PDB file of C-alpha atoms in Angstrom:
ATOM      1  CA  MET A  30      -9.090 -73.544  10.076  1.00 44.00           C
ATOM      2  CA  ASN A  31      -7.735 -76.163   7.727  1.00 44.00           C
ATOM      3  CA  PRO A  32      -9.007 -79.536   9.069  1.00 45.00           C
ATOM      4  CA  SER A  33      -5.857 -81.373   7.970  1.00 43.00           C
ATOM      5  CA  ILE A  34      -3.675 -79.032  10.054  1.00 44.00           C
ATOM      6  CA  ALA A  35      -5.928 -79.455  13.069  1.00 45.00           C
ATOM      7  CA  ARG A  36      -5.706 -83.242  12.750  1.00 48.00           C
ATOM      8  CA  ASP A  37      -1.898 -83.174  12.554  1.00 54.00           C
ATOM      9  CA  ALA A  38      -1.401 -81.082  15.704  1.00 51.00           C
ATOM     10  CA  PRO A  39      -0.798 -83.350  18.718  1.00 52.00           C
ATOM     11  CA  ALA A  40      -3.302 -83.101  21.521  1.00 58.00           C
ATOM     12  CA  PRO A  41      -1.960 -81.574  24.757  1.00 57.00           C
ATOM     13  CA  GLU A  42      -2.401 -84.958  26.470  1.00 68.00           C
ATOM     14  CA  THR A  43      -0.249 -86.563  23.760  1.00 77.00           C
ATOM     15  CA  GLU A  44       2.471 -83.928  24.169  1.00 74.00           C
ATOM     16  CA  GLN A  45       2.429 -84.496  27.931  1.00 72.00           C
ATOM     17  CA  ALA A  46       2.671 -88.266  27.464  1.00 77.00           C
ATOM     18  CA  LEU A  47       5.579 -87.868  25.022  1.00 77.00           C
ATOM     19  CA  ALA A  48       7.383 -85.582  27.494  1.00 77.00           C
ATOM     20  CA  VAL A  49       6.979 -88.194  30.229  1.00 80.00           C
ATOM     21  CA  LEU A  50       8.280 -90.961  27.941  1.00 86.00           C
ATOM     22  CA  HIS A  51      11.282 -88.810  26.977  1.00 88.00           C
ATOM     23  CA  LYS A  52      12.084 -88.076  30.627  1.00 90.00           C
ATOM     24  CA  ASN A  53      11.782 -91.759  31.522  1.00 90.00           C
ATOM     25  CA  ALA A  54      14.224 -92.670  28.742  1.00 94.00           C
ATOM     26  CA  LEU A  55      16.645 -90.012  30.007  1.00 94.00           C
ATOM     27  CA  ARG A  56      16.318 -91.353  33.557  1.00 94.00           C
ATOM     28  CA  ALA A  57      17.167 -94.887  32.439  1.00 95.00           C
ATOM     29  CA  ASP A  58      20.191 -93.666  30.464  1.00 94.00           C
ATOM     30  CA  LEU A  59      21.518 -91.474  33.286  1.00 96.00           C
ATOM     31  CA  LEU A  60      21.063 -94.198  35.899  1.00 96.00           C
ATOM     32  CA  GLY A  61      23.046 -96.510  33.618  1.00 96.00           C
ATOM     33  CA  ARG A  62      25.829 -93.937  33.299  1.00 97.00           C
ATOM     34  CA  ARG A  63      25.942 -93.529  37.080  1.00 96.00           C
ATOM     35  CA  LYS A  64      26.172 -97.281  37.533  1.00 96.00           C
ATOM     36  CA  ALA A  65      29.021 -97.466  34.998  1.00 97.00           C
ATOM     37  CA  LEU A  66      31.001 -94.684  36.717  1.00 96.00           C
ATOM     38  CA  GLY A  67      34.167 -96.188  38.187  1.00 97.00           C
ATOM     39  CA  ASP A  68      34.833 -95.759  41.894  1.00 96.00           C
ATOM     40  CA  ALA A  69      37.921 -93.565  41.362  1.00 97.00           C
ATOM     41  CA  ASP A  70      36.056 -91.297  38.921  1.00 97.00           C
ATOM     42  CA  LYS A  71      33.095 -91.123  41.294  1.00 98.00           C
ATOM     43  CA  LEU A  72      35.337 -90.104  44.190  1.00 98.00           C
ATOM     44  CA  ARG A  73      37.039 -87.376  42.111  1.00 98.00           C
ATOM     45  CA  ALA A  74      33.648 -86.041  41.017  1.00 98.00           C
ATOM     46  CA  GLU A  75      32.382 -86.044  44.616  1.00 98.00           C
ATOM     47  CA  GLN A  76      35.431 -84.102  45.804  1.00 98.00           C
ATOM     48  CA  ARG A  77      34.956 -81.443  43.112  1.00 98.00           C
ATOM     49  CA  ILE A  78      31.222 -81.149  43.712  1.00 98.00           C
ATOM     50  CA  GLY A  79      31.737 -81.059  47.474  1.00 98.00           C
ATOM     51  CA  GLN A  80      34.247 -78.206  47.219  1.00 98.00           C
ATOM     52  CA  ARG A  81      31.847 -76.254  44.998  1.00 98.00           C
ATOM     53  CA  VAL A  82      29.058 -76.790  47.535  1.00 98.00           C
ATOM     54  CA  VAL A  83      31.225 -75.483  50.386  1.00 98.00           C
ATOM     55  CA  ASP A  84      32.390 -72.502  48.301  1.00 97.00           C
ATOM     56  CA  TRP A  85      28.803 -71.683  47.298  1.00 97.00           C
ATOM     57  CA  CYS A  86      27.514 -71.881  50.882  1.00 97.00           C
ATOM     58  CA  VAL A  87      30.308 -69.727  52.285  1.00 95.00           C
ATOM     59  CA  GLY A  88      30.105 -67.229  49.411  1.00 95.00           C
ATOM     60  CA  SER A  89      26.316 -66.982  49.733  1.00 96.00           C
ATOM     61  CA  ALA A  90      26.410 -66.679  53.550  1.00 97.00           C
ATOM     62  CA  ILE A  91      24.174 -69.732  53.940  1.00 97.00           C
ATOM     63  CA  THR A  92      23.430 -70.411  57.609  1.00 98.00           C
ATOM     64  CA  SER A  93      21.062 -73.381  57.267  1.00 98.00           C
ATOM     65  CA  LEU A  94      21.076 -75.986  54.523  1.00 99.00           C
ATOM     66  CA  ALA A  95      19.045 -79.084  53.719  1.00 99.00           C
ATOM     67  CA  VAL A  96      21.411 -81.777  52.481  1.00 99.00           C
ATOM     68  CA  TYR A  97      20.689 -85.374  51.449  1.00 98.00           C
ATOM     69  CA  GLN A  98      21.805 -88.936  52.104  1.00 97.00           C
ATOM     70  CA  PRO A  99      22.854 -90.459  48.764  1.00 96.00           C
ATOM     71  CA  ILE A 100      20.944 -93.236  47.041  1.00 94.00           C
ATOM     72  CA  ARG A 101      21.413 -94.831  43.610  1.00 94.00           C
ATOM     73  CA  ARG A 102      25.072 -93.703  43.381  1.00 96.00           C
ATOM     74  CA  GLU A 103      24.273 -90.030  43.868  1.00 97.00           C
ATOM     75  CA  PRO A 104      27.329 -87.939  44.808  1.00 98.00           C
ATOM     76  CA  ASP A 105      28.281 -88.700  48.416  1.00 98.00           C
ATOM     77  CA  LEU A 106      29.136 -85.314  49.931  1.00 98.00           C
ATOM     78  CA  ALA A 107      29.863 -86.420  53.507  1.00 98.00           C
ATOM     79  CA  ASP A 108      33.182 -84.524  53.582  1.00 98.00           C
ATOM     80  CA  ALA A 109      31.437 -81.332  52.478  1.00 98.00           C
ATOM     81  CA  TYR A 110      28.771 -81.799  55.163  1.00 98.00           C
ATOM     82  CA  ASN A 111      31.498 -82.132  57.802  1.00 98.00           C
ATOM     83  CA  ALA A 112      33.181 -78.962  56.524  1.00 98.00           C
ATOM     84  CA  LEU A 113      29.899 -77.038  56.521  1.00 98.00           C
ATOM     85  CA  ALA A 114      29.022 -78.172  60.043  1.00 98.00           C
ATOM     86  CA  ALA A 115      32.496 -77.122  61.215  1.00 97.00           C
ATOM     87  CA  HIS A 116      31.889 -73.747  59.559  1.00 96.00           C
ATOM     88  CA  GLY A 117      28.718 -73.313  61.643  1.00 97.00           C
ATOM     89  CA  VAL A 118      26.102 -74.116  58.995  1.00 98.00           C
ATOM     90  CA  ASP A 119      22.996 -75.778  60.481  1.00 98.00           C
ATOM     91  CA  LEU A 120      22.175 -78.903  58.477  1.00 99.00           C
ATOM     92  CA  CYS A 121      18.974 -80.869  58.072  1.00 99.00           C
ATOM     93  CA  LEU A 122      17.706 -83.788  56.003  1.00 98.00           C
ATOM     94  CA  PRO A 123      14.520 -84.181  53.947  1.00 97.00           C
ATOM     95  CA  VAL A 124      11.847 -86.616  55.068  1.00 97.00           C
ATOM     96  CA  VAL A 125       8.900 -87.870  52.998  1.00 94.00           C
ATOM     97  CA  VAL A 126       5.802 -87.469  55.183  1.00 92.00           C
ATOM     98  CA  GLY A 127       3.166 -88.286  52.561  1.00 89.00           C
ATOM     99  CA  ARG A 128       2.946 -89.331  48.931  1.00 85.00           C
ATOM    100  CA  GLU A 129       1.545 -86.046  47.593  1.00 87.00           C
ATOM    101  CA  MET A 130       2.976 -83.746  50.258  1.00 92.00           C
ATOM    102  CA  PRO A 131       6.012 -81.464  50.324  1.00 93.00           C
ATOM    103  CA  LEU A 132       9.079 -82.653  52.167  1.00 95.00           C
ATOM    104  CA  GLU A 133       9.652 -82.062  55.862  1.00 96.00           C
ATOM    105  CA  PHE A 134      13.145 -81.136  57.054  1.00 98.00           C
ATOM    106  CA  ARG A 135      14.572 -82.500  60.295  1.00 98.00           C
ATOM    107  CA  ARG A 136      17.645 -81.133  62.034  1.00 98.00           C
ATOM    108  CA  TRP A 137      20.761 -83.274  61.550  1.00 98.00           C
ATOM    109  CA  ARG A 138      24.502 -83.106  62.188  1.00 97.00           C
ATOM    110  CA  PRO A 139      27.123 -85.485  60.792  1.00 97.00           C
ATOM    111  CA  GLY A 140      27.315 -88.455  63.137  1.00 95.00           C
ATOM    112  CA  ASP A 141      23.700 -88.216  64.348  1.00 96.00           C
ATOM    113  CA  ALA A 142      21.749 -91.473  64.331  1.00 94.00           C
ATOM    114  CA  LEU A 143      19.593 -92.143  61.275  1.00 96.00           C
ATOM    115  CA  GLU A 144      16.930 -94.723  60.478  1.00 95.00           C
ATOM    116  CA  LYS A 145      15.611 -96.029  57.176  1.00 93.00           C
ATOM    117  CA  ASP A 146      12.234 -94.828  55.975  1.00 90.00           C
ATOM    118  CA  ALA A 147       9.732 -96.851  53.913  1.00 84.00           C
ATOM    119  CA  MET A 148      11.727 -96.131  50.733  1.00 82.00           C
ATOM    120  CA  GLY A 149      15.063 -97.143  52.256  1.00 86.00           C
ATOM    121  CA  THR A 150      16.405 -93.602  52.600  1.00 91.00           C
ATOM    122  CA  ARG A 151      18.295 -92.764  55.797  1.00 95.00           C
ATOM    123  CA  VAL A 152      16.458 -90.046  57.740  1.00 97.00           C
ATOM    124  CA  PRO A 153      16.496 -88.541  61.237  1.00 97.00           C
ATOM    125  CA  PRO A 154      14.089 -90.388  63.550  1.00 96.00           C
ATOM    126  CA  ALA A 155      10.590 -89.145  64.353  1.00 93.00           C
ATOM    127  CA  GLY A 156      10.677 -86.580  67.125  1.00 94.00           C
ATOM    128  CA  THR A 157      13.738 -84.807  65.711  1.00 96.00           C
ATOM    129  CA  ALA A 158      13.227 -81.033  65.472  1.00 97.00           C
ATOM    130  CA  VAL A 159      11.554 -79.904  62.238  1.00 97.00           C
ATOM    131  CA  VAL A 160      13.194 -76.833  60.697  1.00 97.00           C
ATOM    132  CA  GLN A 161      12.781 -74.521  57.700  1.00 96.00           C
ATOM    133  CA  PRO A 162      16.177 -74.303  55.952  1.00 98.00           C
ATOM    134  CA  GLN A 163      17.404 -71.211  54.163  1.00 98.00           C
ATOM    135  CA  ALA A 164      18.545 -73.318  51.210  1.00 98.00           C
ATOM    136  CA  LEU A 165      18.137 -76.814  49.769  1.00 98.00           C
ATOM    137  CA  LEU A 166      20.898 -78.926  48.259  1.00 98.00           C
ATOM    138  CA  ILE A 167      19.024 -81.116  45.790  1.00 97.00           C
ATOM    139  CA  PRO A 168      20.480 -84.192  44.073  1.00 97.00           C
ATOM    140  CA  CYS A 169      19.738 -84.246  40.352  1.00 96.00           C
ATOM    141  CA  LEU A 170      19.674 -87.239  38.078  1.00 96.00           C
ATOM    142  CA  GLY A 171      19.973 -84.768  35.207  1.00 96.00           C
ATOM    143  CA  PHE A 172      19.362 -81.122  34.378  1.00 96.00           C
ATOM    144  CA  ASN A 173      18.888 -78.885  31.354  1.00 95.00           C
ATOM    145  CA  GLU A 174      20.465 -75.592  30.256  1.00 95.00           C
ATOM    146  CA  ALA A 175      17.594 -73.610  31.797  1.00 94.00           C
ATOM    147  CA  GLY A 176      18.264 -75.002  35.283  1.00 94.00           C
ATOM    148  CA  PHE A 177      15.384 -77.453  35.461  1.00 94.00           C
ATOM    149  CA  ARG A 178      16.120 -80.641  37.376  1.00 94.00           C
ATOM    150  CA  LEU A 179      15.412 -84.178  36.269  1.00 94.00           C
ATOM    151  CA  GLY A 180      14.755 -86.314  39.338  1.00 92.00           C
ATOM    152  CA  TYR A 181      13.256 -89.747  39.819  1.00 90.00           C
ATOM    153  CA  GLY A 182       9.722 -88.582  39.036  1.00 86.00           C
ATOM    154  CA  GLY A 183       8.174 -88.451  42.514  1.00 88.00           C
ATOM    155  CA  GLY A 184       7.751 -84.665  42.496  1.00 87.00           C
ATOM    156  CA  PHE A 185       8.697 -84.219  46.162  1.00 92.00           C
ATOM    157  CA  TYR A 186      11.149 -81.376  45.593  1.00 93.00           C
ATOM    158  CA  ASP A 187       8.836 -79.693  43.059  1.00 89.00           C
ATOM    159  CA  ARG A 188       5.992 -79.687  45.606  1.00 91.00           C
ATOM    160  CA  THR A 189       8.342 -78.393  48.280  1.00 93.00           C
ATOM    161  CA  LEU A 190       9.577 -75.536  46.079  1.00 92.00           C
ATOM    162  CA  ALA A 191       6.020 -74.631  45.071  1.00 89.00           C
ATOM    163  CA  GLY A 192       5.062 -74.058  48.721  1.00 82.00           C
ATOM    164  CA  PRO A 193       4.375 -70.683  50.337  1.00 86.00           C
ATOM    165  CA  VAL A 194       7.970 -70.331  51.613  1.00 85.00           C
ATOM    166  CA  ARG A 195      10.505 -70.830  48.829  1.00 90.00           C
ATOM    167  CA  PRO A 196      14.053 -71.542  50.026  1.00 94.00           C
ATOM    168  CA  LEU A 197      17.031 -71.121  47.733  1.00 96.00           C
ATOM    169  CA  ALA A 198      17.412 -74.305  45.698  1.00 96.00           C
ATOM    170  CA  VAL A 199      20.741 -75.522  44.347  1.00 98.00           C
ATOM    171  CA  GLY A 200      21.178 -78.793  42.520  1.00 98.00           C
ATOM    172  CA  VAL A 201      24.164 -81.122  42.490  1.00 98.00           C
ATOM    173  CA  CYS A 202      24.831 -83.506  39.643  1.00 98.00           C
ATOM    174  CA  TYR A 203      27.550 -85.277  37.729  1.00 98.00           C
ATOM    175  CA  GLY A 204      28.549 -83.248  34.676  1.00 96.00           C
ATOM    176  CA  PHE A 205      27.250 -85.903  32.291  1.00 96.00           C
ATOM    177  CA  GLY A 206      23.758 -85.150  33.611  1.00 96.00           C
ATOM    178  CA  LEU A 207      23.348 -82.129  31.315  1.00 96.00           C
ATOM    179  CA  VAL A 208      20.619 -83.249  28.898  1.00 95.00           C
ATOM    180  CA  ALA A 209      17.929 -81.684  26.724  1.00 93.00           C
ATOM    181  CA  PHE A 210      14.315 -81.869  27.852  1.00 92.00           C
ATOM    182  CA  GLU A 211      11.325 -79.564  28.014  1.00 89.00           C
ATOM    183  CA  PRO A 212      10.120 -78.748  31.526  1.00 87.00           C
ATOM    184  CA  GLN A 213       6.569 -79.679  32.431  1.00 83.00           C
ATOM    185  CA  THR A 214       4.156 -77.248  34.069  1.00 82.00           C
ATOM    186  CA  HIS A 215       4.909 -78.522  37.593  1.00 80.00           C
ATOM    187  CA  ASP A 216       8.708 -78.339  37.188  1.00 83.00           C
ATOM    188  CA  VAL A 217      10.501 -75.612  39.146  1.00 85.00           C
ATOM    189  CA  PRO A 218      13.905 -74.237  38.048  1.00 91.00           C
ATOM    190  CA  LEU A 219      16.821 -74.185  40.473  1.00 95.00           C
ATOM    191  CA  GLU A 220      18.965 -71.148  41.276  1.00 94.00           C
ATOM    192  CA  ALA A 221      22.149 -73.016  40.313  1.00 95.00           C
ATOM    193  CA  ILE A 222      23.424 -76.509  39.581  1.00 97.00           C
ATOM    194  CA  LEU A 223      26.868 -77.483  40.864  1.00 98.00           C
ATOM    195  CA  THR A 224      28.719 -80.254  39.038  1.00 98.00           C
ATOM    196  CA  ASP A 225      32.184 -81.749  38.884  1.00 97.00           C
ATOM    197  CA  VAL A 226      32.850 -79.809  35.676  1.00 93.00           C
ATOM    198  CA  GLY A 227      31.585 -76.375  36.668  1.00 70.00           C
TER     199      GLY A 227
END
């Protein structure tokens, strides 16, 4: 092997570090774009995404779905949740139960009481029934053409999807979240990503 070629090839650790830096830069940019999104544009996007979520659930005969409570200007899909509940879909919300653990899902219906967890996310209180949903609705900060999600970097959904029982996983994201990045070994692709543009 030519020693100069071997020296020029980046070490796997370096490639991994560069991938993390790239993802962090994308996260900062996408969070800035979310923050800059006007209220009227945000509402229009939420209505389009919400309708696509309802259409997907009905068309896919989904009977139980994990939804989310929005943070950091994620799409607020409360109207879609109401429509799904009225259609007979059982809903639940994700709960972080440990730093390196998969998510737990607790039964929830629109209007049920919620409390804030340690990270400030609204969740059903302890003691609420734990369920295994048929499908997960996952908020994405960004996504790539191959269906890999860019989240906040905690890995909670990746660990959940890598578990022994894999539910269907569908992302929701603003259309401007389509970005280019290489997935890392722990990243798990989603079945579909629903946006305000398609």
